[in-house]
Amino acid sequence: MSVWNPDNIRDVAESVGIANLNNDVTETLARDVEFRVAQVLEEALKSMRHGKRTILTTQDISLALRGLDVEPLYGYESLRPLRFGEASLGPGQPLFYVEDEEVDFEKLINAPLPKVPREVSFTGHWLAVEGVQPSIPQNPTAADSRNLELVSKGPNANSTLAAMSGSGDVSVKPLVKHVLSKELQLYFEKVCSAFLDEASEDYRTSGYASLREDPGLHQLVPYFVQFIAEKVTHSMKDIFALTQVMHMAEALVQNQSLYVDPYIASLVPSILTCLIGRQVGGSAELGEQFALRDLAASLLGLIGKKYSHASHMLRPRLVRSCLKSFLDPSKPFGAHYGAIIGMQAVGGVEVVRVLVVPNLNDYSKLLSDGLDDSARRPAAERVLNALLAVLSSLRDGQQTLTNGHSAVVTDEMRSKLTEKIGDLIASRIAEANQVQLAHLLLEA
């Protein structure tokens, strides 16, 4: 099926006196027109790039036609022959001119209006996704694919003629998924088993290095993404498996030879689950759980930095997901910790200034309640340290305070900080005597 509308071919045929054009002929001509137009545009774009321009001009089209050995277009072609008249300027000095046709205005006004031309439209669609054609109107159906997949079964029969005539014993070849070679299947199994091998660290390191540097893994990218998603879904209590699949995702993102852009939308949910999930690692030690969240935050920051050019909404959506978890008081402190470091990793200093600082006053009360609870105190302490570390990033790129500023955090500054970010965090800043940070928070 062609993107070029076959009805246009039929209209042109009718304009030159060819009626009842066969559908197969219109389809074939439409595909040929589409190919020729694309060929001309590709050549014209080459001329535009060589001219160091970003706007395609008619001169580029003319150069493309000349390069393809096609007569360039000169204005609009007239189907009426030119009539020349002769005038005499004197003996032996004739002057030829083009006679202008006299137009009858009454006839012109009463003439019927020409047919409205068809509207030009362009649409984009997926021709195939991972080797499989989606069932959409733009793609050929099983009936349409007969003309391409028919094979004549008769003796000494021409398959092309049989398909065109609609006769002959034919069979349809079904559309199937692409099949991985045995080598790639074996490689996939070995790499997955290497990442999940707890006994040999060297085996895991070699698998990580191969996945990060091997250039011939394009067909395996969707399988690795699916493997990561399945492991995160079914191994939420296994801290080792979660950590290893995050390392696998990191290797995929760092591989310079792989085109991972189409799979980022499928990869991000698994990373966010390890970052801001409620229960990550089950009964594992608290340090291992927070180390997993640190790994997920750094990986999320790498994705936001590397693939934000492909989707301008990627980083805002990541920050919004983390902010939603940070502002939810029902979430555990582990999820709050992941949300805080995730926002800082994706958005940097500006996100901390705009989204984190204005919510510290309300969050300080929740954090104080967690520090008073002996069961929640270790996680709350880690969240408090993460907040202080994130706030300290506000000083990056700032000049050191010089004369005219106090060398210590005064009581007045502390009271203002308490009103803005809460007593708990303000007291920690005052105890550490972080004067510059106190000024930046008051100015934020």
XYZ file of C-alpha atoms in Angstrom:
444
model
C 0.000 0.000 0.000
C 1.313 3.426 -0.958
C 1.209 6.631 1.040
C 0.381 8.446 -2.188
C -3.373 8.420 -2.687
C -4.300 6.198 -5.679
C -7.344 8.427 -6.288
C -4.955 11.109 -7.532
C -3.690 8.696 -10.197
C -7.266 7.945 -11.213
C -8.069 11.674 -11.474
C -5.071 12.318 -13.716
C -6.005 9.336 -15.887
C -9.536 10.640 -16.320
C -8.202 14.081 -17.238
C -6.300 12.593 -20.188
C -9.209 10.401 -21.313
C -8.375 7.086 -19.605
C -11.423 5.813 -17.742
C -12.001 2.730 -15.579
C -8.338 2.305 -14.664
C -7.573 -1.013 -12.988
C -6.983 -0.861 -9.211
C -3.730 -2.817 -9.486
C -2.445 -0.322 -12.042
C -3.337 2.673 -9.847
C -1.619 1.061 -6.856
C 1.521 0.371 -8.880
C 1.609 3.874 -10.335
C 1.010 5.413 -6.902
C 3.978 3.528 -5.466
C 6.120 4.615 -8.407
C 5.083 8.279 -7.982
C 5.881 8.068 -4.278
C 9.315 6.646 -5.054
C 10.074 9.316 -7.680
C 8.967 12.176 -5.425
C 11.036 10.823 -2.546
C 14.036 10.483 -4.881
C 13.727 14.096 -6.009
C 13.360 15.314 -2.422
C 16.424 13.380 -1.277
C 18.532 14.932 -4.037
C 17.110 18.392 -3.259
C 17.961 17.978 0.428
C 21.539 17.175 -0.567
C 21.750 20.479 -2.433
C 20.277 22.284 0.562
C 22.811 20.770 2.962
C 25.733 21.501 0.637
C 24.517 25.100 0.513
C 24.558 25.144 4.346
C 20.904 26.112 4.451
C 17.939 24.844 6.462
C 15.176 25.920 4.048
C 14.465 23.995 0.859
C 14.076 26.223 -2.206
C 12.806 25.770 -5.747
C 16.398 26.030 -6.975
C 17.203 22.861 -4.993
C 14.358 21.053 -6.724
C 15.615 22.207 -10.133
C 19.145 21.032 -9.357
C 17.755 17.682 -8.180
C 15.815 17.250 -11.428
C 18.901 18.148 -13.453
C 20.983 15.640 -11.473
C 18.396 12.920 -12.162
C 18.471 13.776 -15.879
C 14.916 15.123 -15.809
C 13.864 18.296 -17.594
C 13.426 21.030 -14.953
C 10.079 22.767 -14.607
C 9.778 26.249 -16.022
C 6.668 27.921 -14.662
C 3.310 26.442 -15.719
C 2.765 24.561 -18.946
C 0.013 25.763 -21.282
C -1.894 23.263 -23.384
C -2.919 25.932 -25.910
C -0.565 26.597 -28.836
C 0.893 30.083 -29.148
C -0.439 32.209 -31.987
C 1.971 34.707 -33.489
C 0.907 37.829 -35.286
C 3.013 39.926 -37.671
C 3.285 43.685 -37.737
C 5.330 45.805 -40.098
C 7.547 48.577 -38.821
C 8.640 49.526 -42.296
C 9.940 48.013 -45.498
C 11.762 44.787 -44.636
C 11.269 45.150 -40.852
C 8.588 42.666 -39.734
C 7.780 42.315 -35.999
C 6.274 39.133 -34.633
C 4.260 39.137 -31.413
C 2.047 36.791 -29.465
C -1.594 37.545 -29.997
C -3.654 37.931 -26.864
C -6.897 36.045 -26.843
C -9.997 38.127 -26.451
C -11.956 36.961 -23.449
C -15.743 37.225 -23.289
C -16.428 38.263 -19.702
C -20.047 37.113 -19.825
C -18.939 33.679 -20.969
C -16.173 33.607 -18.387
C -18.483 34.583 -15.518
C -21.162 32.044 -16.447
C -18.692 29.232 -16.959
C -18.920 26.421 -14.347
C -16.341 26.427 -11.585
C -13.498 23.910 -11.856
C -13.441 20.882 -9.592
C -11.964 21.454 -6.152
C -8.547 19.763 -5.961
C -8.033 17.071 -3.397
C -6.553 18.167 -0.091
C -2.896 17.265 0.391
C -2.277 15.478 3.668
C 0.596 13.582 5.229
C 0.393 11.120 8.092
C 2.984 9.020 9.898
C 2.537 5.431 11.008
C 4.551 2.427 12.131
C 5.322 0.216 9.142
C 6.594 -2.466 11.505
C 7.377 -2.772 15.202
C 10.050 -5.329 16.036
C 9.489 -7.073 12.705
C 5.700 -7.318 13.076
C 3.286 -5.148 11.082
C 0.576 -3.646 13.316
C -3.022 -4.030 12.176
C -3.746 -0.444 11.124
C -5.440 0.853 7.958
C -2.160 2.180 6.517
C -0.518 -1.263 6.452
C -1.514 -3.977 3.958
C -3.904 -6.613 5.187
C -3.605 -10.320 4.521
C -5.727 -9.883 1.380
C -3.569 -7.037 0.078
C -0.371 -8.985 0.682
C -1.492 -11.680 -1.759
C -0.065 -9.761 -4.696
C 3.350 -9.816 -3.028
C 3.385 -13.269 -1.429
C 1.620 -15.458 -4.006
C 3.525 -18.376 -5.504
C 2.231 -20.313 -8.493
C 2.060 -24.079 -8.023
C 1.362 -25.111 -11.619
C 4.048 -26.723 -13.782
C 6.060 -24.244 -15.862
C 3.883 -21.432 -14.598
C 4.991 -17.847 -14.201
C 4.264 -16.778 -10.644
C 4.068 -13.087 -11.548
C 1.574 -13.609 -14.353
C -0.473 -15.983 -12.233
C -0.672 -13.492 -9.393
C -1.604 -10.614 -11.707
C -4.288 -12.615 -13.461
C -5.675 -14.017 -10.215
C -5.403 -17.612 -11.448
C -3.191 -20.468 -10.500
C -2.718 -22.541 -7.366
C -1.296 -20.068 -4.855
C -0.524 -19.984 -1.144
C -0.143 -17.093 1.278
C 3.006 -16.645 3.321
C 1.998 -15.459 6.824
C 3.590 -12.473 8.535
C 5.737 -13.799 11.412
C 8.148 -12.327 13.904
C 11.814 -12.236 13.122
C 13.703 -15.177 14.583
C 16.921 -14.728 16.519
C 19.912 -16.733 15.452
C 21.126 -19.494 17.726
C 24.240 -17.473 18.521
C 22.189 -14.498 19.742
C 19.890 -16.760 21.750
C 22.876 -18.375 23.413
C 24.450 -14.983 24.085
C 21.225 -13.707 25.661
C 20.996 -16.697 27.980
C 24.660 -16.465 28.974
C 24.508 -12.719 29.726
C 21.323 -13.036 31.783
C 22.750 -15.934 33.775
C 26.016 -14.009 34.254
C 24.264 -10.990 35.761
C 22.286 -13.183 38.189
C 25.235 -15.381 39.211
C 25.879 -14.702 42.884
C 28.824 -17.114 43.084
C 31.218 -15.496 40.601
C 31.842 -11.763 40.571
C 34.222 -12.113 37.616
C 31.430 -13.722 35.596
C 29.126 -10.801 36.371
C 31.835 -8.276 35.500
C 32.516 -9.900 32.134
C 28.792 -9.932 31.329
C 28.489 -6.255 32.248
C 31.517 -5.321 30.129
C 30.229 -7.284 27.131
C 26.768 -5.721 27.292
C 28.234 -2.232 27.640
C 30.726 -2.483 24.745
C 29.503 -5.108 22.250
C 28.179 -3.369 19.069
C 26.200 -6.281 17.594
C 23.291 -6.487 20.021
C 20.594 -4.441 18.258
C 18.166 -7.353 17.928
C 18.507 -8.244 21.609
C 17.658 -4.804 23.047
C 13.878 -5.428 23.361
C 14.553 -8.815 24.936
C 16.872 -7.308 27.547
C 14.306 -4.596 28.316
C 11.603 -7.225 28.749
C 13.898 -9.315 30.943
C 14.576 -6.295 33.190
C 10.860 -5.559 33.513
C 10.015 -9.163 34.382
C 12.756 -9.411 37.013
C 11.732 -6.152 38.673
C 8.090 -7.258 38.705
C 8.665 -10.742 40.132
C 11.752 -10.128 42.323
C 10.787 -7.129 44.448
C 12.050 -8.916 47.589
C 15.356 -10.025 46.035
C 17.787 -7.129 46.508
C 20.538 -8.895 44.545
C 18.374 -9.472 41.461
C 17.101 -5.880 41.518
C 20.618 -4.502 41.779
C 21.874 -6.649 38.922
C 19.063 -5.739 36.519
C 19.757 -2.066 37.263
C 23.384 -2.706 36.293
C 22.075 -4.395 33.132
C 19.981 -1.314 32.306
C 23.016 0.861 32.973
C 25.114 -1.191 30.548
C 22.447 -0.893 27.839
C 22.249 2.884 28.238
C 26.042 3.287 28.222
C 26.526 1.196 25.071
C 27.316 3.774 22.386
C 26.509 1.371 19.532
C 22.920 0.577 20.549
C 19.872 2.644 19.616
C 17.877 2.495 22.854
C 15.678 5.571 22.267
C 12.494 3.637 21.308
C 12.743 1.496 24.449
C 13.267 4.229 27.055
C 9.527 4.407 27.734
C 9.586 0.680 28.602
C 12.804 0.888 30.604
C 11.946 3.882 32.824
C 9.092 2.204 34.816
C 11.431 -0.518 36.064
C 13.968 2.098 37.202
C 11.297 4.202 38.909
C 10.062 1.094 40.724
C 13.524 0.534 42.211
C 13.826 4.258 42.999
C 10.504 5.152 44.645
C 8.925 1.747 45.276
C 7.367 1.140 48.692
C 9.033 -2.164 49.491
C 12.331 -2.687 47.674
C 14.495 -5.592 48.704
C 12.133 -7.081 51.274
C 14.040 -7.922 54.468
C 17.431 -6.885 53.111
C 19.648 -4.551 55.105
C 18.739 -0.892 55.025
C 22.089 0.039 53.519
C 21.583 -2.300 50.556
C 18.091 -0.929 49.917
C 19.280 2.675 49.877
C 22.297 1.712 47.742
C 19.836 0.305 45.173
C 17.900 3.584 45.226
C 21.162 5.509 44.728
C 21.975 3.350 41.694
C 18.490 3.857 40.239
C 18.737 7.642 40.769
C 22.084 7.888 38.979
C 20.737 5.766 36.119
C 17.621 7.948 35.876
C 19.802 11.058 35.740
C 21.880 9.510 32.954
C 18.739 8.701 30.952
C 17.328 12.195 31.446
C 20.572 13.746 30.236
C 21.166 11.418 27.297
C 17.677 11.066 25.835
C 16.010 14.405 26.623
C 16.719 15.521 23.021
C 14.481 12.736 21.697
C 11.549 13.657 23.960
C 11.343 17.136 25.446
C 8.788 15.863 27.987
C 11.005 13.069 29.349
C 12.689 15.015 32.149
C 9.521 16.870 33.278
C 7.659 13.558 33.502
C 10.447 11.947 35.521
C 10.588 14.912 37.913
C 6.787 14.908 38.227
C 6.769 11.223 39.192
C 9.416 11.799 41.871
C 7.673 14.923 43.188
C 4.369 13.062 43.487
C 6.047 10.407 45.630
C 7.860 13.041 47.716
C 4.602 14.867 48.537
C 2.741 11.682 49.492
C 2.876 11.350 53.327
C 1.615 7.758 53.152
C 4.778 6.609 51.372
C 7.631 5.210 53.502
C 10.809 7.177 54.024
C 12.640 4.927 51.562
C 10.380 6.138 48.759
C 10.866 9.747 49.899
C 14.627 9.231 49.837
C 14.498 7.931 46.258
C 12.232 10.793 45.194
C 14.581 13.432 46.633
C 17.767 12.106 45.056
C 15.872 11.309 41.836
C 14.684 14.907 41.424
C 18.180 16.209 42.050
C 19.714 13.713 39.577
C 17.247 14.499 36.776
C 16.604 18.212 37.256
C 19.696 19.475 39.041
C 19.911 22.619 41.139
C 16.928 24.365 39.537
C 14.521 21.569 40.517
C 15.827 21.650 44.072
C 15.267 25.398 44.275
C 11.805 25.377 42.677
C 10.249 22.116 43.903
C 12.092 20.875 46.982
C 12.732 24.043 49.016
C 9.098 25.332 49.007
C 7.844 22.007 50.432
C 10.441 21.614 53.193
C 8.400 23.389 55.871
C 5.544 20.875 55.663
C 7.856 17.916 55.132
C 9.959 18.858 58.175
C 7.045 18.000 60.467
C 6.665 14.539 58.904
C 10.401 13.980 59.209
C 10.390 15.007 62.883
C 7.688 12.452 63.615
C 9.782 9.776 61.899
C 12.862 10.640 63.970
C 10.819 10.276 67.166
C 9.771 6.745 66.154
C 12.500 4.221 66.926
C 11.418 1.868 64.120
C 11.436 4.561 61.447
C 14.364 6.557 62.773
C 17.188 4.958 60.658
C 15.332 5.618 57.388
C 14.361 9.128 58.518
C 18.001 9.915 59.308
C 19.008 8.904 55.803
C 16.283 11.094 54.328
C 17.465 14.039 56.436
C 21.059 13.543 55.291
C 19.875 13.304 51.686
C 17.958 16.576 52.046
C 20.999 18.332 53.473
C 23.173 16.977 50.659
C 20.652 18.056 48.019
C 20.375 21.527 49.550
C 24.146 21.812 49.619
C 24.107 21.491 45.817
C 22.607 25.003 45.736
C 26.102 26.304 46.455
C 27.507 24.831 43.235
C 28.726 27.650 41.017
C 28.071 30.295 43.680
C 30.803 32.665 44.783
C 32.095 32.453 48.326
C 30.655 35.074 50.651
C 32.989 38.012 51.242
C 32.912 41.034 53.508
C 29.530 42.360 54.495
C 28.076 38.986 55.485
C 28.006 37.337 58.872
C 30.491 34.534 59.487
C 27.996 32.553 61.564
C 24.311 31.751 61.355
C 22.689 34.349 63.587
C 19.506 33.865 65.589
C 17.622 36.107 63.181
C 18.723 34.016 60.181
C 17.783 30.844 62.032
C 14.295 32.122 62.821
C 13.753 33.049 59.182
C 15.030 29.657 58.078
C 12.678 27.970 60.540
C 9.723 29.788 59.029
C 10.761 28.776 55.528
C 12.124 25.213 55.778
C 11.101 24.040 59.255
C 12.878 23.830 62.582
C 14.541 20.439 62.029
C 16.469 21.256 58.863
C 17.148 24.850 59.973
C 18.730 23.629 63.220
C 20.972 21.192 61.324
C 22.164 23.988 59.018
C 22.774 26.279 61.982
C 24.693 23.583 63.869
C 26.931 23.015 60.836
C 27.307 26.821 60.501
C 26.588 26.703 56.759
C 26.222 30.461 56.342
C 26.285 30.546 52.552
C 23.639 27.823 52.294
C 21.453 29.725 54.763
C 21.658 32.870 52.637
C 20.854 30.944 49.458
C 17.816 29.303 51.075
C 16.527 32.640 52.295
C 16.951 34.113 48.816
C 15.361 31.137 47.027
